[in-house]
């Protein structure tokens, strides 16, 4: 049995939304009567109720399905596995419009300026890792003519993949690396954004993946996510989400010492020296925080500007954001900034803006309250909107200079020289991204060496490439996704020694 609901999209199109779980290539109803409510963040209206997996029974069933599929999937010839990835990428391409509309409906991402890029990312990542499948090699060592040693890179088994709300399909795609390496997987989508992953699941079956390779359970982290993390039949957890939850996951995964990779939160600095290409610095600074409504883990949300150009930079940044980041209906092709994911997040971001005002910062753009164009709209006035906001004059003590806001808010402060700037950058426990604007190549390279972060952008921000590893240090997590490095999260290395005649 499986339940579906006919949903009308803002474009007027309708589609059948699966409401249950996806196990063994079939949609099935959950054994639990608990549900999640999926909202449209642009209007605050309920879209539908999605069934939560029963944390014991259904998670067990999904893990068992993945376990059964593991030897089957693992033993399919590499080129056939590769072709299935390419077929799936093609199906996503054919379904790009509907997937983008569903993603937008449930997450508030503007369709043209945002959601479609996420679908392109899903396609790109499937092709990128599909291309690796027939190139996964070990190494060989020949220390003498009496001995050969070599390594196998073997899949781990069943991987539990836990996904955040900010890029539901795109972050899911990064964890398809597990499947490329020969593992099978149980995915748990974020409780705010279950719709698109469930819809996507049917394409996996259509592409021809064997049953049980890719399974989806929906539900809250504290119940369904927790059950996956503690499950003795799960061999690995790949998690993207907040640092607090990451800490919990690392502790809980100790039950069977399953390895974890953690892509957690950040408060990534961007520093602007007075010798920079000023116009480019303004544009990239805006782009590094105001895209995706500021819900970017590696968003460069802390900006330090050299004191010689501080006021000028604030004026030009505000002007640029005002002109280029229009807020409004995600279905409007010109809109860049949609709503935050939830009422809770909207309120949380509002509290941070208020704290900055209370702590003596200047609001250069945006601030508290709904934007005028939203208040006056009948349709959107209950949406979870926050104005793109620029806060100036932060000090190391200011709350908004230390904590991840995860909204369209940039906190700006000033510095006078390189040493002070580096100390400010490295002063937090987070270490995900970092960016520097300067024309001085020595300074830029020294910064990239000394900044405590997993990534450093020289004269850009948040320029992500599938070939290049993504991840953090310190409390932003450990392990890398994307690139060749991303593969190492999902295999064990086995060493084989062959004796060609060494005698004892
Ligand atoms: P979150 O930590 O609240 O939730 C992430 C996922 O973990 C969700 O699926 C949630 O249901 C699940 N979860 C919650 N509690 C759990 C538990 N006890 N056990 C198992 N699973 C549990 O994060 P979010 O609010 O969805 O996303 C925002 C956060 O994600 C931000 O901090 C952001 O920086 C981070 N993020 C990081 C990256 C990265 O690559 N480093 C990328 C995107 C988002
Ligand atoms: Mn959360």
Short mmCIF file of C-alpha atoms and ligand atoms in Angstrom, two decimals:
data_model
loop_
_atom_site.label_atom_id
_atom_site.label_comp_id
_atom_site.label_asym_id
_atom_site.label_seq_id
_atom_site.Cartn_x
_atom_site.Cartn_y
_atom_site.Cartn_z
CA UNK A 1 0.00 0.00 0.00
CA UNK A 2 1.15 3.49 -0.69
CA UNK A 3 -0.40 6.91 -0.32
CA UNK A 4 -0.14 9.87 -2.65
CA UNK A 5 -1.66 13.33 -2.74
CA UNK A 6 -2.41 15.37 -5.84
CA UNK A 7 -0.70 18.70 -5.31
CA UNK A 8 -1.23 21.83 -7.34
CA UNK A 9 1.98 23.75 -7.91
CA UNK A 10 2.01 27.58 -8.11
CA UNK A 11 2.46 27.25 -11.89
CA UNK A 12 -0.93 25.52 -12.08
CA UNK A 13 0.57 22.10 -12.88
CA UNK A 14 -0.42 19.18 -10.69
CA UNK A 15 1.60 16.17 -9.66
CA UNK A 16 1.31 13.13 -7.40
CA UNK A 17 3.34 13.58 -4.21
CA UNK A 18 4.34 10.30 -2.53
CA UNK A 19 3.53 10.57 1.19
CA UNK A 20 5.12 7.41 2.56
CA UNK A 21 8.55 5.79 2.49
CA UNK A 22 10.64 4.49 -0.42
CA UNK A 23 12.04 1.04 0.29
CA UNK A 24 13.14 -1.67 -2.18
CA UNK A 25 12.17 0.57 -5.13
CA UNK A 26 8.56 0.83 -3.91
CA UNK A 27 6.58 3.53 -2.19
CA UNK A 28 5.11 2.05 0.97
CA UNK A 29 3.10 3.40 3.87
CA UNK A 30 4.83 3.85 7.20
CA UNK A 31 3.97 1.61 10.17
CA UNK A 32 3.59 4.74 12.26
CA UNK A 33 0.65 7.13 12.32
CA UNK A 34 2.94 10.09 13.08
CA UNK A 35 3.32 12.68 10.34
CA UNK A 36 5.41 15.70 9.42
CA UNK A 37 3.72 18.80 8.05
CA UNK A 38 5.31 20.24 4.94
CA UNK A 39 4.77 24.00 4.56
CA UNK A 40 5.15 26.45 1.72
CA UNK A 41 7.55 28.98 3.27
CA UNK A 42 6.48 31.69 0.82
CA UNK A 43 2.88 31.70 2.09
CA UNK A 44 2.99 29.86 5.41
CA UNK A 45 0.35 27.46 4.08
CA UNK A 46 0.40 23.73 4.69
CA UNK A 47 1.20 21.68 1.56
CA UNK A 48 0.60 18.18 2.88
CA UNK A 49 1.40 15.74 5.64
CA UNK A 50 4.23 13.29 5.08
CA UNK A 51 4.35 10.00 6.98
CA UNK A 52 7.13 9.61 9.50
CA UNK A 53 8.97 6.33 9.49
CA UNK A 54 8.50 4.32 12.67
CA UNK A 55 11.98 4.73 14.19
CA UNK A 56 12.21 1.08 15.11
CA UNK A 57 10.20 -0.93 12.65
CA UNK A 58 10.55 1.05 9.39
CA UNK A 59 14.18 1.97 9.92
CA UNK A 60 14.89 -1.74 10.48
CA UNK A 61 13.03 -2.61 7.27
CA UNK A 62 14.91 0.03 5.26
CA UNK A 63 18.29 -1.04 6.64
CA UNK A 64 17.49 -4.71 5.95
CA UNK A 65 16.55 -3.84 2.35
CA UNK A 66 19.84 -1.98 1.90
CA UNK A 67 21.75 -4.87 3.50
CA UNK A 68 20.17 -7.40 1.17
CA UNK A 69 20.92 -5.22 -1.86
CA UNK A 70 24.55 -4.62 -0.87
CA UNK A 71 26.21 -7.74 -2.38
CA UNK A 72 24.03 -7.43 -5.47
CA UNK A 73 24.96 -3.80 -6.06
CA UNK A 74 28.58 -4.24 -5.11
CA UNK A 75 29.01 -7.05 -7.62
CA UNK A 76 27.44 -5.35 -10.62
CA UNK A 77 30.24 -4.58 -13.11
CA UNK A 78 31.58 -1.07 -12.70
CA UNK A 79 30.65 0.08 -16.21
CA UNK A 80 27.04 -1.01 -15.65
CA UNK A 81 26.89 0.89 -12.37
CA UNK A 82 28.35 3.89 -14.18
CA UNK A 83 25.71 3.71 -16.88
CA UNK A 84 22.94 3.61 -14.26
CA UNK A 85 24.30 6.87 -12.80
CA UNK A 86 24.29 8.44 -16.27
CA UNK A 87 20.75 7.18 -16.94
CA UNK A 88 19.57 8.65 -13.65
CA UNK A 89 21.24 11.98 -14.49
CA UNK A 90 19.36 11.99 -17.82
CA UNK A 91 16.05 11.30 -16.07
CA UNK A 92 16.68 14.16 -13.65
CA UNK A 93 17.40 16.37 -16.66
CA UNK A 94 14.07 15.36 -18.25
CA UNK A 95 12.28 16.09 -14.98
CA UNK A 96 14.18 19.27 -14.19
CA UNK A 97 11.18 21.61 -14.33
CA UNK A 98 8.94 19.57 -12.02
CA UNK A 99 11.77 18.86 -9.57
CA UNK A 100 12.64 22.56 -9.43
CA UNK A 101 9.01 23.47 -8.81
CA UNK A 102 8.66 20.93 -6.00
CA UNK A 103 11.95 22.03 -4.44
CA UNK A 104 10.84 25.65 -4.62
CA UNK A 105 7.39 24.94 -3.19
CA UNK A 106 8.75 23.18 -0.11
CA UNK A 107 11.90 25.24 0.54
CA UNK A 108 11.02 28.74 -0.74
CA UNK A 109 13.92 28.77 -3.22
CA UNK A 110 13.14 31.10 -6.14
CA UNK A 111 12.60 28.74 -9.09
CA UNK A 112 14.64 30.48 -11.79
CA UNK A 113 17.36 32.14 -9.71
CA UNK A 114 17.95 29.28 -7.28
CA UNK A 115 16.03 25.95 -7.39
CA UNK A 116 17.02 25.19 -10.98
CA UNK A 117 20.70 25.48 -10.07
CA UNK A 118 20.18 22.82 -7.41
CA UNK A 119 18.76 20.44 -10.02
CA UNK A 120 21.76 21.18 -12.26
CA UNK A 121 23.97 20.34 -9.31
CA UNK A 122 22.18 17.02 -8.78
CA UNK A 123 22.71 16.17 -12.46
CA UNK A 124 26.34 17.30 -12.38
CA UNK A 125 27.23 15.35 -9.25
CA UNK A 126 25.59 12.15 -10.54
CA UNK A 127 27.64 12.44 -13.74
CA UNK A 128 30.83 13.35 -11.90
CA UNK A 129 30.71 10.37 -9.53
CA UNK A 130 29.28 8.11 -12.23
CA UNK A 131 32.49 8.88 -14.09
CA UNK A 132 34.58 7.68 -11.15
CA UNK A 133 32.89 4.28 -10.81
CA UNK A 134 35.05 2.46 -13.37
CA UNK A 135 38.19 4.25 -12.17
CA UNK A 136 38.21 3.22 -8.51
CA UNK A 137 41.61 1.61 -8.02
CA UNK A 138 43.81 0.46 -5.21
CA UNK A 139 47.60 0.68 -5.28
CA UNK A 140 50.36 -1.88 -5.63
CA UNK A 141 53.79 -2.01 -3.95
CA UNK A 142 56.66 -4.21 -5.05
CA UNK A 143 59.26 -3.90 -2.27
CA UNK A 144 61.45 -6.76 -3.59
CA UNK A 145 61.28 -9.53 -6.14
CA UNK A 146 60.05 -11.83 -3.36
CA UNK A 147 56.97 -9.85 -2.47
CA UNK A 148 54.00 -7.99 -3.93
CA UNK A 149 51.50 -6.02 -1.88
CA UNK A 150 48.37 -4.32 -3.04
CA UNK A 151 45.23 -2.67 -1.75
CA UNK A 152 41.53 -3.04 -2.44
CA UNK A 153 39.17 -0.15 -1.80
CA UNK A 154 36.09 -1.99 -0.63
CA UNK A 155 32.67 -0.51 0.10
CA UNK A 156 31.60 -0.32 3.73
CA UNK A 157 28.11 -1.79 3.41
CA UNK A 158 25.03 0.23 4.39
CA UNK A 159 25.44 3.99 4.70
CA UNK A 160 22.99 6.23 6.57
CA UNK A 161 22.79 9.65 4.88
CA UNK A 162 21.31 12.52 6.86
CA UNK A 163 20.40 15.63 4.86
CA UNK A 164 19.81 19.28 5.89
CA UNK A 165 17.00 21.57 4.74
CA UNK A 166 19.02 24.19 2.89
CA UNK A 167 19.83 22.18 -0.26
CA UNK A 168 17.53 19.14 -0.07
CA UNK A 169 18.36 17.58 -3.44
CA UNK A 170 21.84 19.05 -3.88
CA UNK A 171 23.10 17.83 -0.48
CA UNK A 172 21.44 14.49 -1.18
CA UNK A 173 23.40 14.30 -4.45
CA UNK A 174 26.73 14.74 -2.66
CA UNK A 175 25.92 11.61 -0.64
CA UNK A 176 25.29 9.55 -3.76
CA UNK A 177 29.08 9.21 -3.62
CA UNK A 178 28.39 6.40 -1.13
CA UNK A 179 26.43 4.50 -3.80
CA UNK A 180 29.09 5.20 -6.45
CA UNK A 181 31.61 3.47 -4.17
CA UNK A 182 29.48 0.29 -4.10
CA UNK A 183 27.58 0.87 -0.87
CA UNK A 184 23.81 0.87 -0.46
CA UNK A 185 22.10 3.63 1.45
CA UNK A 186 19.21 4.79 3.58
CA UNK A 187 18.59 8.52 3.22
CA UNK A 188 16.79 10.66 5.78
CA UNK A 189 15.66 13.99 4.40
CA UNK A 190 15.32 17.04 6.64
CA UNK A 191 12.00 17.22 8.46
CA UNK A 192 11.20 20.60 6.82
CA UNK A 193 11.91 19.45 3.26
CA UNK A 194 10.83 15.84 2.61
CA UNK A 195 8.97 16.34 -0.70
CA UNK A 196 11.62 16.46 -3.42
CA UNK A 197 13.68 13.47 -2.29
CA UNK A 198 10.56 11.30 -2.20
CA UNK A 199 9.55 12.43 -5.67
CA UNK A 200 13.08 11.87 -7.03
CA UNK A 201 13.06 8.27 -5.71
CA UNK A 202 10.84 6.99 -8.54
CA UNK A 203 13.51 8.08 -11.04
CA UNK A 204 16.00 5.78 -9.31
CA UNK A 205 13.72 2.84 -10.00
CA UNK A 206 13.04 4.01 -13.55
CA UNK A 207 16.77 4.28 -14.23
CA UNK A 208 17.07 0.58 -13.36
CA UNK A 209 18.87 0.57 -10.03
CA UNK A 210 18.25 -2.74 -8.22
CA UNK A 211 15.72 -2.61 -5.35
CA UNK A 212 17.22 -1.62 -1.99
CA UNK A 213 20.20 0.37 -3.27
CA UNK A 214 18.57 3.72 -2.47
CA UNK A 215 15.95 3.96 0.27
CA UNK A 216 14.24 7.01 1.78
CA UNK A 217 12.76 7.48 5.23
CA UNK A 218 11.21 10.74 6.41
CA UNK A 219 10.94 11.98 9.96
CA UNK A 220 12.44 14.03 12.75
CA UNK A 221 16.11 13.83 13.56
CA UNK A 222 15.58 13.01 17.21
CA UNK A 223 13.57 9.89 16.31
CA UNK A 224 14.24 8.59 12.78
CA UNK A 225 17.70 10.16 12.39
CA UNK A 226 18.68 8.92 15.82
CA UNK A 227 17.55 5.37 15.00
CA UNK A 228 19.75 5.34 11.88
CA UNK A 229 22.77 6.66 13.76
CA UNK A 230 22.45 4.04 16.51
CA UNK A 231 21.53 1.16 14.19
CA UNK A 232 23.93 -1.77 14.43
CA UNK A 233 23.20 -2.65 10.79
CA UNK A 234 24.41 0.73 9.54
CA UNK A 235 28.13 0.83 8.75
CA UNK A 236 28.65 4.56 8.28
CA UNK A 237 26.88 7.88 8.79
CA UNK A 238 27.33 10.73 6.35
CA UNK A 239 25.81 13.83 7.94
CA UNK A 240 25.31 17.41 6.85
CA UNK A 241 23.74 19.77 9.34
CA UNK A 242 24.38 21.82 12.44
CA UNK A 243 27.38 21.48 14.73
CA UNK A 244 25.24 20.65 17.80
CA UNK A 245 23.60 17.73 16.00
CA UNK A 246 26.98 16.69 14.55
CA UNK A 247 28.37 16.37 18.07
CA UNK A 248 25.42 14.20 19.07
CA UNK A 249 25.89 12.01 16.02
CA UNK A 250 29.58 11.46 16.64
CA UNK A 251 28.78 10.38 20.23
CA UNK A 252 25.88 8.12 19.26
CA UNK A 253 27.74 6.46 16.40
CA UNK A 254 30.09 4.99 18.99
CA UNK A 255 27.63 2.08 19.55
CA UNK A 256 29.34 0.07 16.83
CA UNK A 257 32.25 2.47 16.15
CA UNK A 258 30.74 3.30 12.78
CA UNK A 259 32.73 6.05 11.10
CA UNK A 260 31.05 9.41 10.55
CA UNK A 261 31.69 12.29 8.23
CA UNK A 262 30.33 15.56 9.50
CA UNK A 263 29.67 18.60 7.33
CA UNK A 264 28.59 21.06 10.01
CA UNK A 265 27.97 24.75 10.50
CA UNK A 266 30.22 27.72 9.97
CA UNK A 267 30.81 31.43 10.40
CA UNK A 268 33.14 31.90 7.49
CA UNK A 269 35.16 35.12 7.23
CA UNK A 270 35.69 37.24 4.13
CA UNK A 271 38.42 39.89 4.36
CA UNK A 272 38.73 42.92 2.13
CA UNK A 273 42.10 44.69 1.77
CA UNK A 274 42.26 48.21 0.36
CA UNK A 275 44.33 47.11 -2.67
CA UNK A 276 41.54 44.83 -3.92
CA UNK A 277 39.46 45.08 -7.09
CA UNK A 278 36.79 47.01 -5.19
CA UNK A 279 33.87 46.38 -7.51
CA UNK A 280 34.49 42.62 -7.57
CA UNK A 281 34.92 42.53 -3.79
CA UNK A 282 31.49 44.13 -3.35
CA UNK A 283 29.80 41.72 -5.76
CA UNK A 284 31.36 38.53 -4.37
CA UNK A 285 30.76 39.61 -0.78
CA UNK A 286 27.03 39.96 -1.53
CA UNK A 287 26.92 36.71 -3.49
CA UNK A 288 28.71 34.81 -0.69
CA UNK A 289 25.92 35.47 1.81
CA UNK A 290 22.69 36.63 0.15
CA UNK A 291 22.14 33.67 -2.17
CA UNK A 292 19.87 30.90 -0.90
CA UNK A 293 18.47 33.39 1.63
CA UNK A 294 21.74 33.18 3.55
CA UNK A 295 21.09 29.52 4.32
CA UNK A 296 24.56 28.54 3.11
CA UNK A 297 26.77 26.50 5.43
CA UNK A 298 29.92 28.01 3.95
CA UNK A 299 28.35 31.45 3.51
CA UNK A 300 30.89 34.20 4.15
CA UNK A 301 28.79 35.79 6.87
CA UNK A 302 31.58 37.64 8.72
CA UNK A 303 33.18 40.43 6.75
CA UNK A 304 36.31 42.29 7.83
CA UNK A 305 37.18 45.40 5.82
CA UNK A 306 40.43 47.36 6.04
CA UNK A 307 39.79 50.62 7.93
CA UNK A 308 40.98 52.77 4.98
CA UNK A 309 37.97 51.73 2.83
CA UNK A 310 35.47 50.67 5.51
CA UNK A 311 32.73 53.31 5.08
CA UNK A 312 32.98 53.34 1.30
CA UNK A 313 32.65 49.56 1.21
CA UNK A 314 29.52 49.62 3.40
CA UNK A 315 27.85 52.21 1.16
CA UNK A 316 28.64 50.33 -2.06
CA UNK A 317 27.69 46.93 -0.63
CA UNK A 318 24.30 48.27 0.49
CA UNK A 319 23.70 49.84 -2.90
CA UNK A 320 24.63 46.65 -4.76
CA UNK A 321 22.45 44.41 -2.57
CA UNK A 322 19.49 46.75 -2.84
CA UNK A 323 19.71 46.70 -6.63
CA UNK A 324 20.58 43.06 -7.23
CA UNK A 325 18.86 41.00 -4.54
CA UNK A 326 15.13 41.62 -4.99
CA UNK A 327 12.98 39.84 -2.39
CA UNK A 328 9.57 38.34 -3.11
CA UNK A 329 7.58 35.47 -4.59
CA UNK A 330 9.78 32.45 -5.44
CA UNK A 331 7.69 32.00 -8.60
CA UNK A 332 8.68 35.40 -9.93
CA UNK A 333 11.53 34.87 -12.39
CA UNK A 334 13.35 38.03 -11.24
CA UNK A 335 13.27 37.31 -7.52
CA UNK A 336 16.57 36.27 -5.94
CA UNK A 337 15.64 36.28 -2.25
CA UNK A 338 12.74 34.08 -1.16
CA UNK A 339 11.58 33.27 2.37
CA UNK A 340 13.52 31.49 5.13
CA UNK A 341 12.76 27.81 5.53
CA UNK A 342 10.44 28.07 8.55
CA UNK A 343 8.73 30.44 10.95
CA UNK A 344 11.20 29.28 13.59
CA UNK A 345 14.20 30.23 11.44
CA UNK A 346 12.63 33.55 10.52
CA UNK A 347 12.17 34.37 14.20
CA UNK A 348 15.65 33.18 15.05
CA UNK A 349 17.21 35.45 12.43
CA UNK A 350 15.06 38.34 13.69
CA UNK A 351 16.38 37.82 17.22
CA UNK A 352 19.97 38.00 15.96
CA UNK A 353 19.26 41.30 14.17
CA UNK A 354 17.70 42.68 17.35
CA UNK A 355 20.68 41.52 19.42
CA UNK A 356 23.03 43.41 17.12
CA UNK A 357 21.00 46.61 17.54
CA UNK A 358 20.94 46.10 21.33
CA UNK A 359 24.69 45.58 21.34
CA UNK A 360 25.32 48.88 19.58
CA UNK A 361 25.83 47.85 15.94
CA UNK A 362 24.64 49.93 12.99
CA UNK A 363 22.08 48.56 10.53
CA UNK A 364 23.22 49.66 7.08
CA UNK A 365 20.51 47.82 5.12
CA UNK A 366 17.42 45.75 5.97
CA UNK A 367 16.82 45.11 9.65
CA UNK A 368 13.87 43.86 11.65
CA UNK A 369 10.35 43.39 10.27
CA UNK A 370 8.90 42.23 6.97
CA UNK A 371 9.86 44.03 3.75
CA UNK A 372 7.24 46.45 2.40
CA UNK A 373 6.62 44.42 -0.77
CA UNK A 374 5.71 41.40 1.41
CA UNK A 375 3.51 43.21 3.94
CA UNK A 376 1.39 44.62 1.14
CA UNK A 377 0.98 41.25 -0.60
CA UNK A 378 -2.16 39.28 0.24
CA UNK A 379 -0.50 36.05 -0.79
CA UNK A 380 2.92 36.43 0.86
CA UNK A 381 2.26 38.35 4.08
CA UNK A 382 2.33 35.13 6.14
CA UNK A 383 5.54 33.95 4.44
CA UNK A 384 8.77 33.61 6.40
CA UNK A 385 10.61 36.57 4.90
CA UNK A 386 13.66 38.39 6.27
CA UNK A 387 15.13 41.45 4.55
CA UNK A 388 18.72 41.17 3.31
CA UNK A 389 20.51 42.85 6.19
CA UNK A 390 23.92 44.44 6.59
CA UNK A 391 25.11 44.92 10.16
CA UNK A 392 28.18 47.13 10.69
CA UNK A 393 30.63 47.84 13.53
CA UNK A 394 30.85 44.34 14.99
CA UNK A 395 33.55 43.61 17.58
CA UNK A 396 34.80 40.14 18.60
CA UNK A 397 32.31 40.29 21.50
CA UNK A 398 29.22 40.99 19.38
CA UNK A 399 26.87 37.97 19.27
CA UNK A 400 26.43 38.23 15.49
CA UNK A 401 30.18 38.04 15.00
CA UNK A 402 30.37 34.66 16.77
CA UNK A 403 27.22 32.63 16.08
CA UNK A 404 25.93 31.13 12.85
CA UNK A 405 22.76 33.06 11.92
CA UNK A 406 21.89 31.07 8.78
CA UNK A 407 19.91 33.91 7.26
CA UNK A 408 20.42 36.81 4.83
CA UNK A 409 22.54 38.76 7.27
CA UNK A 410 26.16 39.85 6.99
CA UNK A 411 28.12 41.10 9.99
CA UNK A 412 30.82 43.63 9.08
CA UNK A 413 33.72 44.95 11.12
CA UNK A 414 37.06 46.62 10.42
CA UNK A 415 40.74 45.77 10.77
CA UNK A 416 43.95 47.71 10.25
CA UNK A 417 46.63 45.15 9.31
CA UNK A 418 47.16 41.56 8.20
CA UNK A 419 48.00 40.13 11.63
CA UNK A 420 44.92 41.59 13.24
CA UNK A 421 42.77 40.38 10.39
CA UNK A 422 44.09 36.81 10.64
CA UNK A 423 43.54 36.79 14.40
CA UNK A 424 39.92 37.86 13.90
CA UNK A 425 39.40 35.17 11.26
CA UNK A 426 40.86 32.38 13.38
CA UNK A 427 39.21 33.50 16.62
CA UNK A 428 36.19 31.19 16.43
CA UNK A 429 35.71 27.44 16.84
CA UNK A 430 34.25 27.16 13.33
CA UNK A 431 36.46 26.55 10.28
CA UNK A 432 34.54 25.89 7.07
CA UNK A 433 35.16 28.53 4.39
CA UNK A 434 37.24 31.69 4.18
CA UNK A 435 37.83 34.37 1.56
CA UNK A 436 40.31 37.15 0.90
CA UNK A 437 40.23 40.07 -1.52
CA UNK A 438 43.64 41.56 -2.33
CA UNK A 439 45.85 42.04 -5.39
CA UNK A 440 48.93 41.12 -3.35
CA UNK A 441 49.58 37.50 -4.27
CA UNK A 442 52.01 36.86 -1.40
CA UNK A 443 49.50 38.11 1.13
CA UNK A 444 46.72 36.05 -0.46
CA UNK A 445 48.75 32.85 -0.44
CA UNK A 446 49.97 33.37 3.11
CA UNK A 447 46.38 33.88 4.18
CA UNK A 448 45.26 30.70 2.46
CA UNK A 449 47.98 28.80 4.36
CA UNK A 450 47.31 30.29 7.77
CA UNK A 451 43.55 30.66 7.90
CA UNK A 452 41.92 27.87 9.92
CA UNK A 453 39.36 26.64 7.41
CA UNK A 454 38.73 23.74 5.07
CA UNK A 455 38.46 26.05 2.06
CA UNK A 456 39.87 29.40 1.04
CA UNK A 457 38.64 31.54 -1.83
CA UNK A 458 41.14 34.07 -3.18
CA UNK A 459 39.21 36.90 -4.86
CA UNK A 460 35.89 35.04 -4.84
CA UNK A 461 33.49 33.43 -2.37
CA UNK A 462 31.61 30.13 -2.37
CA UNK A 463 32.86 29.13 -5.77
CA UNK A 464 32.19 25.38 -5.49
CA UNK A 465 33.43 22.82 -8.02
CA UNK A 466 32.63 19.08 -8.13
CA UNK A 467 36.33 18.31 -8.60
CA UNK A 468 37.41 20.09 -5.45
CA UNK A 469 36.98 18.77 -1.89
CA UNK A 470 34.45 20.54 0.32
CA UNK A 471 34.48 20.40 4.12
CA UNK A 472 35.64 21.93 7.36
CA UNK A 473 38.07 21.87 10.25
CA UNK A 474 37.54 22.46 13.98
CA UNK A 475 33.83 22.46 14.83
CA UNK A 476 32.75 22.72 11.21
CA UNK A 477 33.27 18.97 10.99
CA UNK A 478 35.62 16.48 9.38
CA UNK A 479 35.82 14.46 6.21
CA UNK A 480 35.52 15.88 2.70
CA UNK A 481 32.78 15.64 0.12
CA UNK A 482 33.21 16.13 -3.64
CA UNK A 483 36.31 15.52 -5.69
CA UNK A 484 38.48 12.42 -5.54
CA UNK A 485 38.86 12.96 -1.78
CA UNK A 486 35.10 12.50 -1.40
CA UNK A 487 35.49 8.86 -2.39
CA UNK A 488 37.70 8.07 0.60
CA UNK A 489 34.77 8.54 2.99
CA UNK A 490 32.99 5.50 1.66
CA UNK A 491 35.51 2.68 1.34
CA UNK A 492 37.78 0.62 3.56
CA UNK A 493 41.28 -0.06 2.37
CA UNK A 494 42.32 -3.69 2.61
CA UNK A 495 45.99 -4.61 2.32
CA UNK A 496 47.00 -7.88 0.64
CA UNK A 497 50.53 -9.36 1.00
CA UNK A 498 51.73 -11.96 -1.51
CA UNK A 499 54.79 -13.97 -0.63
CA UNK A 500 56.75 -14.87 -3.76
CA UNK A 501 59.33 -16.99 -1.97
CA UNK A 502 60.58 -15.26 1.18
CA UNK A 503 61.65 -18.17 3.41
CA UNK A 504 61.73 -18.13 7.20
P1 LIG B 1 20.13 20.20 11.63
O1 LIG B 1 21.39 19.80 12.30
O2 LIG B 1 19.04 20.78 12.44
O3 LIG B 1 19.50 18.95 10.87
C1 LIG B 1 20.21 18.26 9.87
C2 LIG B 1 19.64 16.85 9.73
O4 LIG B 1 19.94 16.12 10.93
C3 LIG B 1 18.14 16.80 9.57
O5 LIG B 1 17.82 15.76 8.68
C4 LIG B 1 17.67 16.46 10.97
O6 LIG B 1 16.41 15.87 11.00
C5 LIG B 1 18.76 15.52 11.43
N1 LIG B 1 18.89 15.37 12.89
C6 LIG B 1 18.55 16.26 13.87
N2 LIG B 1 18.80 15.74 15.08
C7 LIG B 1 19.31 14.50 14.89
C8 LIG B 1 19.75 13.46 15.76
N3 LIG B 1 19.74 13.60 17.08
N4 LIG B 1 20.23 12.32 15.21
C9 LIG B 1 20.25 12.15 13.88
N5 LIG B 1 19.84 13.09 13.00
C10 LIG B 1 19.37 14.26 13.49
O7 LIG B 1 20.54 21.17 10.46
P2 LIG B 1 19.55 21.98 9.49
O8 LIG B 1 18.85 22.96 10.36
O9 LIG B 1 18.76 21.08 8.64
O10 LIG B 1 20.60 22.68 8.52
C11 LIG B 1 21.29 23.81 8.87
C12 LIG B 1 22.68 23.50 9.37
O11 LIG B 1 23.36 22.65 8.45
C13 LIG B 1 23.54 24.73 9.49
O12 LIG B 1 24.25 24.69 10.70
C14 LIG B 1 24.50 24.60 8.31
O13 LIG B 1 25.72 25.26 8.48
C15 LIG B 1 24.66 23.14 8.20
N6 LIG B 1 25.10 22.76 6.84
C16 LIG B 1 26.40 22.39 6.65
C17 LIG B 1 26.85 22.04 5.39
C18 LIG B 1 28.28 21.63 5.16
O14 LIG B 1 28.55 21.09 4.10
N7 LIG B 1 29.20 21.86 6.06
C19 LIG B 1 25.97 22.09 4.30
C20 LIG B 1 24.66 22.47 4.53
C21 LIG B 1 24.24 22.80 5.82
MN1 LIG B 2 17.78 22.77 12.24
#
